[in-house]
Amino acid sequence: MLVAAAVCPCPPLLVPEVAAGAAPELDAARDACLDAVGVLAAARPDLLVVVGPGDKPSGSGEHPTVGPYPPGAHGSFRGIGVDLDVTLGHAPDGDTTAGRPLPQSLTVGAWLLGRAHWTGAPVEGLALLQTADPEDCAEAGRAVAGRADRVALLVMGDGSACRTLKAPGYLDDRAAAFDARATEALGSADLDAIAALDATLAHELKAAGRAPWQLLGGAARDAGLAGRLLYEDVPYGVGYTVAAWS
C-alpha cells in the first residue's frame, strides 16, 4: 500500500556540479525536494521506488515500463560532461552487477536520495515511456503499490518545456494552463485531475512528468493521502513542481 510520495522535477541542472555557476538559481527547488524526501523517510516505508520517464530500448514491445532497475543500479552525468556517478540505493550484499545504466530522470533521483543521505528502505527504480497510455500508467501504479505493506514513491518528472521563447520547446500558449492544472492536482493529491491530464497535449508540450504522475495517481487509489505543494516555478521556461503526499 502506498504510504507516502514525493513529486520532484528531474533536470540535471538540479545537481550543483552540473549547473556550475547557475547552481544558486535552483536552490529553492533543491531545498523543496529535500523536504519532500524527508516526508518519505518519516513514513518509514518498507520499499521506496523511484519513478521517472525513460527512453524505449530498441526492439522492445509496447509495455509502458522500460525498467525496472534494481537496488544498486548505477547512473552517471558523464554524458553531459560532469565527472559524477551515482548509485540507486545499495545493492544487496555480494551483488556487484551494475546492470543497465539508469536513465537521466532516475539518475537525478538517485543523486537526490544521496544528497538526502537516504538510509531507510531498499530503493528500486522504474522508468516509464513518456508516451505510455494513462490507464497503463495507473495500472502500473497499482502494481507498484502492492509490492509491500508500506510503499513510498519518489516521482521524478517535469512539466511543460514550452513556457518561454527560450524554453527547450519554444513558447506554446497552452503550456501555462497545462502546468497550472498539473500543479494544482499534484499539490492537492487530486487523483481524478491527475488521471484526466491529456497525454497527447503533454507530449506536444514536452511534459515528461505526465506518465510518472499518472502512475502515482494509480498507486494512490484508496490510500487516502493528502497532498502539499512545496514549490512551483518555471526556470528556463520549464514547469517544475515539488509536492509531498502523506
Tab-separated table of C-alpha atoms in Angstrom:
chain	number	residue	atom	x	y	z
A	1	MET	CA	0.000	0.000	0.000
A	2	LEU	CA	1.227	3.494	-0.791
A	3	VAL	CA	2.001	5.421	2.399
A	4	ALA	CA	3.849	8.478	1.049
A	5	ALA	CA	5.028	10.098	-2.158
A	6	ALA	CA	7.309	12.924	-3.217
A	7	VAL	CA	6.952	14.661	-6.577
A	8	CYS	CA	10.127	16.340	-7.856
A	9	PRO	CA	11.420	17.721	-11.161
A	10	CYS	CA	14.274	15.867	-12.839
A	11	PRO	CA	16.503	18.312	-14.739
A	12	PRO	CA	20.237	17.586	-14.480
A	13	LEU	CA	20.595	21.268	-13.532
A	14	LEU	CA	19.198	20.284	-10.131
A	15	VAL	CA	22.676	18.872	-9.492
A	16	PRO	CA	25.023	21.738	-8.493
A	17	GLU	CA	28.021	20.175	-10.222
A	18	VAL	CA	26.044	20.194	-13.476
A	19	ALA	CA	24.599	23.688	-13.034
A	20	ALA	CA	28.011	25.107	-12.055
A	21	GLY	CA	27.752	28.921	-11.872
A	22	ALA	CA	23.968	28.829	-12.265
A	23	ALA	CA	23.519	26.469	-9.307
A	24	PRO	CA	22.057	29.098	-6.892
A	25	GLU	CA	19.122	29.657	-9.253
A	26	LEU	CA	17.660	26.285	-8.242
A	27	ASP	CA	18.499	26.377	-4.533
A	28	ALA	CA	14.821	26.773	-3.604
A	29	ALA	CA	13.875	23.797	-5.773
A	30	ARG	CA	16.622	21.645	-4.220
A	31	ASP	CA	15.542	22.572	-0.712
A	32	ALA	CA	11.919	21.724	-1.520
A	33	CYS	CA	12.958	18.368	-2.995
A	34	LEU	CA	14.910	17.526	0.159
A	35	ASP	CA	11.880	18.449	2.273
A	36	ALA	CA	9.730	16.132	0.136
A	37	VAL	CA	12.202	13.262	0.553
A	38	GLY	CA	12.058	13.919	4.304
A	39	VAL	CA	8.329	13.155	4.164
A	40	LEU	CA	9.165	9.789	2.583
A	41	ALA	CA	11.650	8.994	5.336
A	42	ALA	CA	9.146	9.945	8.038
A	43	ALA	CA	6.642	7.434	6.602
A	44	ARG	CA	9.077	4.572	7.324
A	45	PRO	CA	8.332	2.604	4.150
A	46	ASP	CA	9.346	-0.989	3.532
A	47	LEU	CA	10.198	-0.151	-0.085
A	48	LEU	CA	10.995	3.072	-1.943
A	49	VAL	CA	10.501	3.129	-5.708
A	50	VAL	CA	11.930	5.971	-7.776
A	51	VAL	CA	9.786	6.526	-10.869
A	52	GLY	CA	10.586	8.694	-13.876
A	53	PRO	CA	10.435	8.959	-17.654
A	54	GLY	CA	12.796	6.843	-19.703
A	55	ASP	CA	13.630	6.056	-23.291
A	56	LYS	CA	12.295	2.977	-25.036
A	57	PRO	CA	15.001	0.371	-25.644
A	58	SER	CA	15.397	-0.661	-29.263
A	59	GLY	CA	13.425	-3.773	-30.100
A	60	SER	CA	11.185	-3.518	-27.007
A	61	GLY	CA	7.454	-4.084	-27.080
A	62	GLU	CA	4.627	-1.757	-26.182
A	63	HIS	CA	4.627	-2.277	-22.414
A	64	PRO	CA	4.517	1.116	-20.664
A	65	THR	CA	7.514	0.439	-18.430
A	66	VAL	CA	11.120	0.450	-19.610
A	67	GLY	CA	12.513	-0.504	-16.203
A	68	PRO	CA	12.797	-1.880	-13.615
A	69	TYR	CA	16.152	-1.001	-12.093
A	70	PRO	CA	17.373	-2.943	-9.043
A	71	PRO	CA	18.936	-1.609	-5.847
A	72	GLY	CA	22.499	-0.562	-6.556
A	73	ALA	CA	21.886	0.373	-10.210
A	74	HIS	CA	24.345	2.981	-11.440
A	75	GLY	CA	23.804	6.324	-13.143
A	76	SER	CA	26.201	8.947	-14.411
A	77	PHE	CA	26.360	12.561	-15.517
A	78	ARG	CA	29.463	11.926	-17.605
A	79	GLY	CA	27.386	12.070	-20.774
A	80	ILE	CA	26.795	15.771	-20.155
A	81	GLY	CA	30.387	16.476	-19.280
A	82	VAL	CA	30.377	16.124	-15.485
A	83	ASP	CA	32.563	13.548	-13.750
A	84	LEU	CA	29.902	12.383	-11.303
A	85	ASP	CA	28.439	8.907	-10.749
A	86	VAL	CA	25.544	7.894	-8.512
A	87	THR	CA	24.006	4.685	-7.215
A	88	LEU	CA	20.329	3.939	-6.653
A	89	GLY	CA	20.331	2.909	-3.007
A	90	HIS	CA	22.563	-0.007	-2.073
A	91	ALA	CA	22.976	-3.328	-3.830
A	92	PRO	CA	22.345	-6.467	-1.769
A	93	ASP	CA	25.460	-7.835	-0.097
A	94	GLY	CA	27.617	-9.716	-2.567
A	95	ASP	CA	25.811	-8.335	-5.643
A	96	THR	CA	28.363	-6.492	-7.787
A	97	THR	CA	26.449	-6.462	-11.075
A	98	ALA	CA	25.740	-2.936	-12.298
A	99	GLY	CA	23.155	-3.866	-14.936
A	100	ARG	CA	21.751	-1.247	-17.300
A	101	PRO	CA	22.655	2.364	-16.530
A	102	LEU	CA	19.881	4.499	-15.079
A	103	PRO	CA	18.034	6.901	-17.385
A	104	GLN	CA	18.510	10.602	-16.702
A	105	SER	CA	15.387	11.013	-14.557
A	106	LEU	CA	16.330	8.149	-12.222
A	107	THR	CA	19.935	9.334	-12.131
A	108	VAL	CA	18.749	12.689	-10.794
A	109	GLY	CA	16.505	10.829	-8.329
A	110	ALA	CA	19.443	8.724	-7.140
A	111	TRP	CA	21.511	11.890	-6.705
A	112	LEU	CA	18.697	13.453	-4.671
A	113	LEU	CA	18.488	10.458	-2.350
A	114	GLY	CA	22.245	10.600	-1.896
A	115	ARG	CA	22.010	14.305	-1.098
A	116	ALA	CA	19.332	13.482	1.487
A	117	HIS	CA	21.503	10.698	2.967
A	118	TRP	CA	18.748	8.129	2.459
A	119	THR	CA	19.318	5.173	4.778
A	120	GLY	CA	15.789	3.836	5.065
A	121	ALA	CA	14.049	1.213	2.965
A	122	PRO	CA	15.590	-0.553	-0.037
A	123	VAL	CA	15.394	1.544	-3.206
A	124	GLU	CA	14.373	0.378	-6.668
A	125	GLY	CA	13.809	2.276	-9.907
A	126	LEU	CA	11.098	2.167	-12.548
A	127	ALA	CA	11.129	4.101	-15.827
A	128	LEU	CA	8.063	4.751	-17.970
A	129	LEU	CA	7.651	5.533	-21.622
A	130	GLN	CA	6.718	9.193	-21.981
A	131	THR	CA	4.024	8.096	-24.437
A	132	ALA	CA	2.525	5.437	-22.142
A	133	ASP	CA	-1.263	5.310	-22.065
A	134	PRO	CA	-2.766	6.912	-18.920
A	135	GLU	CA	-4.603	3.752	-17.884
A	136	ASP	CA	-1.484	1.660	-18.378
A	137	CYS	CA	0.377	4.097	-16.119
A	138	ALA	CA	-2.333	3.838	-13.481
A	139	GLU	CA	-2.291	0.036	-13.681
A	140	ALA	CA	1.486	0.043	-13.242
A	141	GLY	CA	0.991	2.260	-10.206
A	142	ARG	CA	-1.465	-0.145	-8.646
A	143	ALA	CA	1.043	-2.948	-9.158
A	144	VAL	CA	3.829	-0.936	-7.517
A	145	ALA	CA	1.623	-0.086	-4.542
A	146	GLY	CA	1.039	-3.790	-3.981
A	147	ARG	CA	4.742	-4.611	-3.790
A	148	ALA	CA	4.958	-4.232	0.019
A	149	ASP	CA	2.872	-3.353	3.056
A	150	ARG	CA	4.347	0.160	3.111
A	151	VAL	CA	5.474	1.565	-0.237
A	152	ALA	CA	6.781	5.086	-0.891
A	153	LEU	CA	7.291	6.702	-4.287
A	154	LEU	CA	9.794	9.322	-5.398
A	155	VAL	CA	8.202	10.564	-8.618
A	156	MET	CA	10.578	12.424	-10.929
A	157	GLY	CA	9.216	14.472	-13.821
A	158	ASP	CA	8.994	17.955	-15.306
A	159	GLY	CA	6.018	19.912	-16.530
A	160	SER	CA	5.847	21.556	-19.937
A	161	ALA	CA	9.034	22.742	-21.624
A	162	CYS	CA	7.239	25.482	-23.572
A	163	ARG	CA	6.716	28.365	-21.180
A	164	THR	CA	9.003	30.982	-22.757
A	165	LEU	CA	10.578	31.814	-26.097
A	166	LYS	CA	13.905	30.412	-24.853
A	167	ALA	CA	12.396	27.229	-23.416
A	168	PRO	CA	13.572	23.892	-24.877
A	169	GLY	CA	10.244	23.537	-26.700
A	170	TYR	CA	9.802	27.232	-27.519
A	171	LEU	CA	6.710	29.155	-26.371
A	172	ASP	CA	3.321	27.436	-26.541
A	173	ASP	CA	0.288	29.349	-25.307
A	174	ARG	CA	-1.270	26.130	-23.973
A	175	ALA	CA	1.612	25.375	-21.633
A	176	ALA	CA	0.737	27.689	-18.742
A	177	ALA	CA	-2.773	26.259	-18.386
A	178	PHE	CA	-1.484	22.677	-18.572
A	179	ASP	CA	1.117	23.339	-15.879
A	180	ALA	CA	-1.440	25.074	-13.678
A	181	ARG	CA	-3.778	22.068	-13.852
A	182	ALA	CA	-0.971	19.630	-13.181
A	183	THR	CA	0.459	21.633	-10.284
A	184	GLU	CA	-2.949	22.048	-8.653
A	185	ALA	CA	-3.627	18.320	-8.993
A	186	LEU	CA	-0.239	17.305	-7.630
A	187	GLY	CA	-0.352	19.788	-4.777
A	188	SER	CA	-3.789	18.647	-3.643
A	189	ALA	CA	-3.435	14.914	-4.454
A	190	ASP	CA	-6.444	15.174	-6.781
A	191	LEU	CA	-6.370	11.717	-8.343
A	192	ASP	CA	-9.167	12.350	-10.830
A	193	ALA	CA	-7.485	15.509	-12.111
A	194	ILE	CA	-4.184	13.669	-12.487
A	195	ALA	CA	-5.899	10.871	-14.413
A	196	ALA	CA	-7.513	13.472	-16.684
A	197	LEU	CA	-4.229	15.039	-17.827
A	198	ASP	CA	-4.201	14.815	-21.630
A	199	ALA	CA	-1.394	12.524	-22.795
A	200	THR	CA	-1.333	13.928	-26.328
A	201	LEU	CA	-1.163	17.514	-25.126
A	202	ALA	CA	1.514	16.606	-22.582
A	203	HIS	CA	3.609	15.055	-25.359
A	204	GLU	CA	3.200	18.138	-27.560
A	205	LEU	CA	4.266	20.356	-24.639
A	206	LYS	CA	7.214	18.055	-23.800
A	207	ALA	CA	5.846	17.481	-20.277
A	208	ALA	CA	7.964	14.476	-19.311
A	209	GLY	CA	6.301	14.093	-15.916
A	210	ARG	CA	2.831	13.174	-17.167
A	211	ALA	CA	3.299	9.384	-17.231
A	212	PRO	CA	5.030	9.167	-13.809
A	213	TRP	CA	2.352	11.427	-12.309
A	214	GLN	CA	-0.383	9.150	-13.627
A	215	LEU	CA	1.426	6.128	-12.217
A	216	LEU	CA	1.356	7.920	-8.862
A	217	GLY	CA	-2.356	8.542	-9.287
A	218	GLY	CA	-2.967	4.834	-9.800
A	219	ALA	CA	-0.782	3.860	-6.857
A	220	ALA	CA	-2.616	6.266	-4.547
A	221	ARG	CA	-6.147	4.985	-5.200
A	222	ASP	CA	-7.753	4.062	-1.868
A	223	ALA	CA	-4.613	5.171	0.033
A	224	GLY	CA	-6.272	8.299	1.463
A	225	LEU	CA	-3.179	10.505	1.100
A	226	ALA	CA	-3.274	14.301	1.326
A	227	GLY	CA	-1.024	16.486	-0.805
A	228	ARG	CA	1.014	19.592	-0.032
A	229	LEU	CA	2.588	21.873	-2.628
A	230	LEU	CA	6.171	22.775	-1.686
A	231	TYR	CA	7.433	24.577	-4.800
A	232	GLU	CA	6.386	25.721	-8.252
A	233	ASP	CA	8.277	27.806	-10.795
A	234	VAL	CA	9.300	27.912	-14.452
A	235	PRO	CA	13.087	28.352	-14.519
A	236	TYR	CA	14.493	28.163	-18.031
A	237	GLY	CA	10.938	28.020	-19.361
A	238	VAL	CA	10.196	24.564	-17.895
A	239	GLY	CA	7.467	23.859	-15.349
A	240	TYR	CA	8.871	22.493	-12.093
A	241	THR	CA	6.628	21.253	-9.286
A	242	VAL	CA	7.546	19.788	-5.907
A	243	ALA	CA	4.841	18.202	-3.760
A	244	ALA	CA	4.628	15.803	-0.836
A	245	TRP	CA	1.854	13.294	-0.178
A	246	SER	CA	1.321	11.629	3.167
